[in-house]
Short mmCIF file of C-alpha atoms in Angstrom, two decimals:
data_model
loop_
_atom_site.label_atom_id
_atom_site.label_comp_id
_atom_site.label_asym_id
_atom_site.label_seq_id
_atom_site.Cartn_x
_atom_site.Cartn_y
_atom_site.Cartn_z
CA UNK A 850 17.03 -39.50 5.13
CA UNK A 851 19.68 -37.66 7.61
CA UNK A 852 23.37 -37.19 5.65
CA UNK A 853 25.85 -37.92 7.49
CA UNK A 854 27.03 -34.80 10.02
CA UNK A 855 30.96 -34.67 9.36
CA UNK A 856 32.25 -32.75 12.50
CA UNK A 857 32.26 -34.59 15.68
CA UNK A 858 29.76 -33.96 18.38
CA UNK A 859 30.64 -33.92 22.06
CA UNK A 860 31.02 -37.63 22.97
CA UNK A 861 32.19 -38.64 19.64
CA UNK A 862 28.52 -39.20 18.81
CA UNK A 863 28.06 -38.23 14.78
CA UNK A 864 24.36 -38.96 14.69
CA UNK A 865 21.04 -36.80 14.73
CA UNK A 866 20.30 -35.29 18.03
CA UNK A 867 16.54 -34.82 17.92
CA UNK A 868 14.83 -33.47 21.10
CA UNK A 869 11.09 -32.87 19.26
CA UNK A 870 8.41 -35.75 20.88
CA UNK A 871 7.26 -37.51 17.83
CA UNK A 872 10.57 -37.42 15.66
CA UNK A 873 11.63 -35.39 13.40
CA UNK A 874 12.17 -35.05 9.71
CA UNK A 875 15.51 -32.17 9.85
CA UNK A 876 18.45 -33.16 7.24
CA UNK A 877 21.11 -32.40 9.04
CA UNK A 878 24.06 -29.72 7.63
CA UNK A 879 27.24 -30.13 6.19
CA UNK A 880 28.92 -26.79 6.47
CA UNK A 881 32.04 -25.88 8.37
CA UNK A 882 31.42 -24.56 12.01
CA UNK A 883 34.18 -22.57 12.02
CA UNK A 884 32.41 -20.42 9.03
CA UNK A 885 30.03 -19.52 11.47
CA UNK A 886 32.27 -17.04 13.44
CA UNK A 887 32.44 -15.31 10.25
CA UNK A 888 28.78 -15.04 9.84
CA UNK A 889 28.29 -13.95 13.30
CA UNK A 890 31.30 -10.76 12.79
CA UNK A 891 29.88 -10.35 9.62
CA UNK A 892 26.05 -9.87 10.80
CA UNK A 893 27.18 -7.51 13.48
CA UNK A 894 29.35 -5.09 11.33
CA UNK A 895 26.60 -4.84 8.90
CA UNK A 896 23.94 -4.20 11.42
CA UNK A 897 26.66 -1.66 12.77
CA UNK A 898 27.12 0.26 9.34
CA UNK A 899 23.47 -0.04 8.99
CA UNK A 900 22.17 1.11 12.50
CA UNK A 901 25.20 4.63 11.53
CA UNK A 902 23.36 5.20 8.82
CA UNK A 903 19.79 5.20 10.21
CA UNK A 904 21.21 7.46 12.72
CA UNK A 905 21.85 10.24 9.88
CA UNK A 906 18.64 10.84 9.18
CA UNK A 907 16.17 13.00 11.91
CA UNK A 908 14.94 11.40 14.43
CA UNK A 909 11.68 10.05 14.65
CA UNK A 910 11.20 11.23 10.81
CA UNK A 911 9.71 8.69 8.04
CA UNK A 912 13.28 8.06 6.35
CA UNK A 913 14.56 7.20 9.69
CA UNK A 914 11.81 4.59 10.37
CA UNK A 915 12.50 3.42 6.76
CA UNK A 916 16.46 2.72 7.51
CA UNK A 917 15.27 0.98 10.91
CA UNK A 918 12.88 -1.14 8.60
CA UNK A 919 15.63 -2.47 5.79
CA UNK A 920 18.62 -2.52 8.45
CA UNK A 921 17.76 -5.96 10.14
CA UNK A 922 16.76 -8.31 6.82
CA UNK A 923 19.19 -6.54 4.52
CA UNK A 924 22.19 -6.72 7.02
CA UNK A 925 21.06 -10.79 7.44
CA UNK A 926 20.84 -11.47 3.71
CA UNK A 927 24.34 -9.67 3.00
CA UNK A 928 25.88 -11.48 5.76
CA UNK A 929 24.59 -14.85 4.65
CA UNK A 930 25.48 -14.35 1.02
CA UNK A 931 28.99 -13.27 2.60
CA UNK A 932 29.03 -16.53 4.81
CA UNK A 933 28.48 -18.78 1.52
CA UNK A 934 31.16 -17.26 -0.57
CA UNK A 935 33.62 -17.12 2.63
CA UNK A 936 32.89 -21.18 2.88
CA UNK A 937 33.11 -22.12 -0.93
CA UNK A 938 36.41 -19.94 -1.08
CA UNK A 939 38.28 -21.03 2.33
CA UNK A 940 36.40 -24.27 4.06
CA UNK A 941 35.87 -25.85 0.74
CA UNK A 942 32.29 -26.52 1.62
CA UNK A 943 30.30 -24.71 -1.56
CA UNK A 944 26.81 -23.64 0.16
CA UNK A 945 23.52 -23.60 -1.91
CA UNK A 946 20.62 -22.48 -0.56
CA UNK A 947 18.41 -25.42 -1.90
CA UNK A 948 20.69 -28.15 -0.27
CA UNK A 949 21.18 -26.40 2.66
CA UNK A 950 17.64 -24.76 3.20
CA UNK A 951 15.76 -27.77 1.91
CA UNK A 952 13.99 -26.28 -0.75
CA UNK A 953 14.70 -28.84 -3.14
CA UNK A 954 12.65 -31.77 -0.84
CA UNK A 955 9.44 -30.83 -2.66
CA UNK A 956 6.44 -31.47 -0.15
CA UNK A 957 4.90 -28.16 -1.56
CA UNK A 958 1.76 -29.23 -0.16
CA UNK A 959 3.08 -30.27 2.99
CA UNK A 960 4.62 -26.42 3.17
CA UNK A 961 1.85 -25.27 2.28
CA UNK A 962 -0.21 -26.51 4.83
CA UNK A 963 2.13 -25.74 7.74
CA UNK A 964 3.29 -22.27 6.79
CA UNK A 965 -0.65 -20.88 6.17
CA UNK A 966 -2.09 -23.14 8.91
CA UNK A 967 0.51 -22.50 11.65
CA UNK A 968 0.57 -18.98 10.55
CA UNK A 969 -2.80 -19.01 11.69
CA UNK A 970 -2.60 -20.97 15.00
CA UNK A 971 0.45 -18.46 15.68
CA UNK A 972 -1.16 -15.52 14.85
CA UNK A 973 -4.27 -15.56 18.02
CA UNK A 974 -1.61 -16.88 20.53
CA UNK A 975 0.66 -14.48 20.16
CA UNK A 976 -1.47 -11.68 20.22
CA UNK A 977 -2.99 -13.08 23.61
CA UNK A 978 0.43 -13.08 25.47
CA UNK A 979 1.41 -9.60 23.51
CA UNK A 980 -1.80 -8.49 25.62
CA UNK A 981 -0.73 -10.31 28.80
CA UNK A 982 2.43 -8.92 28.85
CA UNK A 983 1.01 -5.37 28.55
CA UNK A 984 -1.23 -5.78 31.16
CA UNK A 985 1.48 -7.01 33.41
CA UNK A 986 3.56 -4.59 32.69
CA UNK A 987 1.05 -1.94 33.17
CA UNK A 988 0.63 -3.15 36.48
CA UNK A 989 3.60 -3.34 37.37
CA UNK A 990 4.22 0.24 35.93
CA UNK A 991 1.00 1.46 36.88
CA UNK A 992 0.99 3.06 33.14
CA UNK A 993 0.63 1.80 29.48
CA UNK A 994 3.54 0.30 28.02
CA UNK A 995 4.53 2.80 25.28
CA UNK A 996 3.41 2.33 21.53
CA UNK A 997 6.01 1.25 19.26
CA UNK A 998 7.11 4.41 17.39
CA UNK A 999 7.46 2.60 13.82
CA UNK A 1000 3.53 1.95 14.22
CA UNK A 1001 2.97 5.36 15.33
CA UNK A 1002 4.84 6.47 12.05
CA UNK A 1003 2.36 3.88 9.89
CA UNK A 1004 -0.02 5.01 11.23
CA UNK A 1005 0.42 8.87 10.37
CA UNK A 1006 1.53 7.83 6.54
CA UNK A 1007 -1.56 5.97 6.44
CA UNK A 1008 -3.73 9.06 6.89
CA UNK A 1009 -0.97 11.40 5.06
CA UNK A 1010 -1.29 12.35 1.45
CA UNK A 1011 2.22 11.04 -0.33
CA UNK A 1012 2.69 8.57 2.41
CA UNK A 1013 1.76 5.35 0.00
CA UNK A 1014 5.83 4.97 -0.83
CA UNK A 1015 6.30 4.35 2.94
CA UNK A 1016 3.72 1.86 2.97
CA UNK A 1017 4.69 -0.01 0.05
CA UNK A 1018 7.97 -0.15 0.90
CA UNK A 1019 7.69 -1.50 4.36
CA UNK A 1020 4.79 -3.74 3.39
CA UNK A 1021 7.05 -5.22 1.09
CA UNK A 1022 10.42 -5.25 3.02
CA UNK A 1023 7.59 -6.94 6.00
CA UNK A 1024 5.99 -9.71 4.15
CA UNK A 1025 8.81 -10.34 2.26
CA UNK A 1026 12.50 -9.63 2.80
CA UNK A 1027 11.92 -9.89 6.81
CA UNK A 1028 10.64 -13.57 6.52
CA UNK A 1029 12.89 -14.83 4.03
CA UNK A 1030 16.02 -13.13 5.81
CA UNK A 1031 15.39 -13.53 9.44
CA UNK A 1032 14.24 -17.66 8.71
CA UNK A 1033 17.65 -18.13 6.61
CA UNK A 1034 19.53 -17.04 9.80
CA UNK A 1035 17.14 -17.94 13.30
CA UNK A 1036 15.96 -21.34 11.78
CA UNK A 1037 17.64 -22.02 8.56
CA UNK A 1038 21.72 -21.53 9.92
CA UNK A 1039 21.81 -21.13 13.76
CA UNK A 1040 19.29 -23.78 15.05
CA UNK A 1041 20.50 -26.99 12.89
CA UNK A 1042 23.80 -25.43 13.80
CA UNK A 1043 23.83 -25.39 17.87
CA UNK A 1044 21.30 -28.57 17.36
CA UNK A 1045 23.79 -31.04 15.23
CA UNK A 1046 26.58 -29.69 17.89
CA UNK A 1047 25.08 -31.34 20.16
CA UNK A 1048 23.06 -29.18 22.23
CA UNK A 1049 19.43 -29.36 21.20
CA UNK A 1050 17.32 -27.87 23.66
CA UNK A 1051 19.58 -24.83 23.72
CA UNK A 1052 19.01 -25.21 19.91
CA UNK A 1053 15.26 -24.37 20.15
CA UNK A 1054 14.94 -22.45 23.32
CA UNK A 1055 18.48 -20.23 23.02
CA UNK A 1056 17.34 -19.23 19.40
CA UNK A 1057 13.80 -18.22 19.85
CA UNK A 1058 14.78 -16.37 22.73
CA UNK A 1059 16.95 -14.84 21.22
CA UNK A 1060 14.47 -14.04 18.15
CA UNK A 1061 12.52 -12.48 20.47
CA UNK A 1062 15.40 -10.12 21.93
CA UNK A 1063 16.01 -9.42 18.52
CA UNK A 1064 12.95 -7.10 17.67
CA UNK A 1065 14.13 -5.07 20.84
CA UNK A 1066 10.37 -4.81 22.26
CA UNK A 1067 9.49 -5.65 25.73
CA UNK A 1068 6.02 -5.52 25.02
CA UNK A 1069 6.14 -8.39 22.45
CA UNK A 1070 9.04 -10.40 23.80
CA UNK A 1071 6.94 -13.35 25.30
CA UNK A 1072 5.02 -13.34 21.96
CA UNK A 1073 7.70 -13.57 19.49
CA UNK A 1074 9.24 -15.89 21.62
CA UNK A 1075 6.67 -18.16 21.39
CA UNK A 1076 6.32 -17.50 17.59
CA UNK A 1077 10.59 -18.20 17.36
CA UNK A 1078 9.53 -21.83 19.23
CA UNK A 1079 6.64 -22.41 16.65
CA UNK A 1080 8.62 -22.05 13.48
CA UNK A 1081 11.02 -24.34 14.91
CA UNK A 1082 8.58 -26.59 14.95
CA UNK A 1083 7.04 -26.10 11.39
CA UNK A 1084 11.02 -26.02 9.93
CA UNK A 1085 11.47 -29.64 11.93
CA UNK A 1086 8.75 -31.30 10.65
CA UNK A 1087 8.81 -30.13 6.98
CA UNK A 1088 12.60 -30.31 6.19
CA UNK A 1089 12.19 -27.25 4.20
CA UNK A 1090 12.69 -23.59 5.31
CA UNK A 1091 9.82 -22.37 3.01
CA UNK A 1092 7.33 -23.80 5.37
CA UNK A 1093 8.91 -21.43 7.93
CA UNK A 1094 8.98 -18.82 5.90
CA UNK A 1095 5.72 -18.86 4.58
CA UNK A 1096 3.91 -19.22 7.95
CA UNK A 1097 6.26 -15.86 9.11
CA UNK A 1098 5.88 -14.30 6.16
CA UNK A 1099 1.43 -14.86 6.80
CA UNK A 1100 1.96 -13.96 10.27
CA UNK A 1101 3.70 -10.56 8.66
CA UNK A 1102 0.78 -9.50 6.13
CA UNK A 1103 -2.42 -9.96 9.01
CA UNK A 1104 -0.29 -7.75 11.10
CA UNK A 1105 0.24 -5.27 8.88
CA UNK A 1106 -3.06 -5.49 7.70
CA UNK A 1107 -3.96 -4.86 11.27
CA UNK A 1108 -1.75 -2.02 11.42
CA UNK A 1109 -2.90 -0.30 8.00
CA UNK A 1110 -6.49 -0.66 8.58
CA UNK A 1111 -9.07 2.31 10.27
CA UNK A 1112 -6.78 1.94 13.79
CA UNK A 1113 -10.22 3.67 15.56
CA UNK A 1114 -11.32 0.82 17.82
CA UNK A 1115 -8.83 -1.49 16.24
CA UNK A 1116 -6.05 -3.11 19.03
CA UNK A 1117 -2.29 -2.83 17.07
CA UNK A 1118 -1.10 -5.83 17.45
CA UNK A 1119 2.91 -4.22 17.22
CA UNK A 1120 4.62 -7.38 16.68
CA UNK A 1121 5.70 -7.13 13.16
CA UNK A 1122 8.95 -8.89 13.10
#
């Protein structure tokens, strides 16, 4: 099932380097490694231009909170459109998204079944170690960790007249853009990538660690840790990214949901990724 990997691995070893018990079912990737470094410089101007241009607007205001919403997903999904053009044009290695993401394997069922029914083993474990790691860190405090202010912000629009815009918008750019943007670039590009290099338990811990670092939230670090390591999972054992995606993009909507319903007596869960 595996195509051939065309850029040597350390050892001279060329084959699939699978570190899940049980085997796995991961094609592996055919693009240029070098084209990488140009995603990576590419990602971190964009989040650059994009994190100037939140700061514009007044702080702690609803536009503001908007920007901070689209800056992440939009700055991935430029980057990786950038980072297919760049290696069609210069590496000779033309990039499409079914090939490389998988979504051409079928197994609709299959994705089906992983991305709603993970999504829903995901969702109660990660909301138990978001509340362990408040209630450590309130003892080690000796306070309450402090409420995200983008849920704060939901919150208030939720209750305000005009504030449906808000909502839609970041229901939308939460359920949908975030899932399909951040699993194109965590699972989809850098885990095969550091994987097929060789290196595959950096592969799945490096990455959802650092999927976890990058919601910038102490409070729900462990948990979307944990949630970075379970996609992984779902991504290696449906060869298809939409599995991923889906389950993310499920994990999303009950969150908000959470977030948008009567928060009197309701726990925010906070995590929306």
């Amino acid at each position: 099932m595996n195509a051939e990997w065309p850029w040597p691995l350390p050892g001279g070893d060329t084959s699939s380097t699978d570190a899940w018990p049980g085997g796995s079912v991961l094609t592996q990737r055919s693009w240029h490694p070098e084209s990488l470094l140009w995603l990576g410089c590419i990602l971190m101007v964009t989040l650059g231009l994009g994190g100037g241009l939140a700061g514009y607007f007044k702080d702690g205001s609803v536009e503001q909170m908007a920007a901070n919403v689209a800056v992440l997903p939009l700055s991935i999904l430029v980057s990786v459109i950038s980072w297919m053009l760049i290696s069609a044009k210069f590496y000779n290695t033309p990039i499409g998204l079914k090939d490389t993401f998988g979504l051409n394997r079928g197994r609709l069922k299959t994705c089906l079944a992983f991305g709603l029914g993970g999504g829903g083993v995901i969702i109660p474990v990660a909301m138990f170690l978001m509340l362990l790691t408040g209630f450590v860190l309130n003892a080690l405090a000796d306070e309450a960790p402090e409420e995200q202010k983008l849920v704060t912000v939901i919150a208030e629009q939720a209750q305000a007249e005009g504030g449906l815009e808000f909502l839609i918008f970041f229901a939308f750019m939460a359920v949908v853009v975030a899932p399909i943007g951040e699993e194109i670039l965590f699972r989809g590009i850098l885990y095969p990538s550091i994987k097929q290099n060789g290196y595959p338990k950096v592969a799945i811990f490096g990455t959802a660690v650092l999927f976890g670092l990058f919601h910038v939230n102490l409070l729900t670090f462990a948990s979307l840790t944990f949630v970075g390591l379970a996609l992984i999972f779902i991504y290696e054992k449906t060869d298809n990214l939409l599995a991923p995606i889906l389950a993310h993009a499920f994990f999303n909507a009950v969150n908000v949901s959470l977030i948008l319903m009567d928060s009197k007596g309701i726990p925010d869960t906070g995590m929306i990724q």
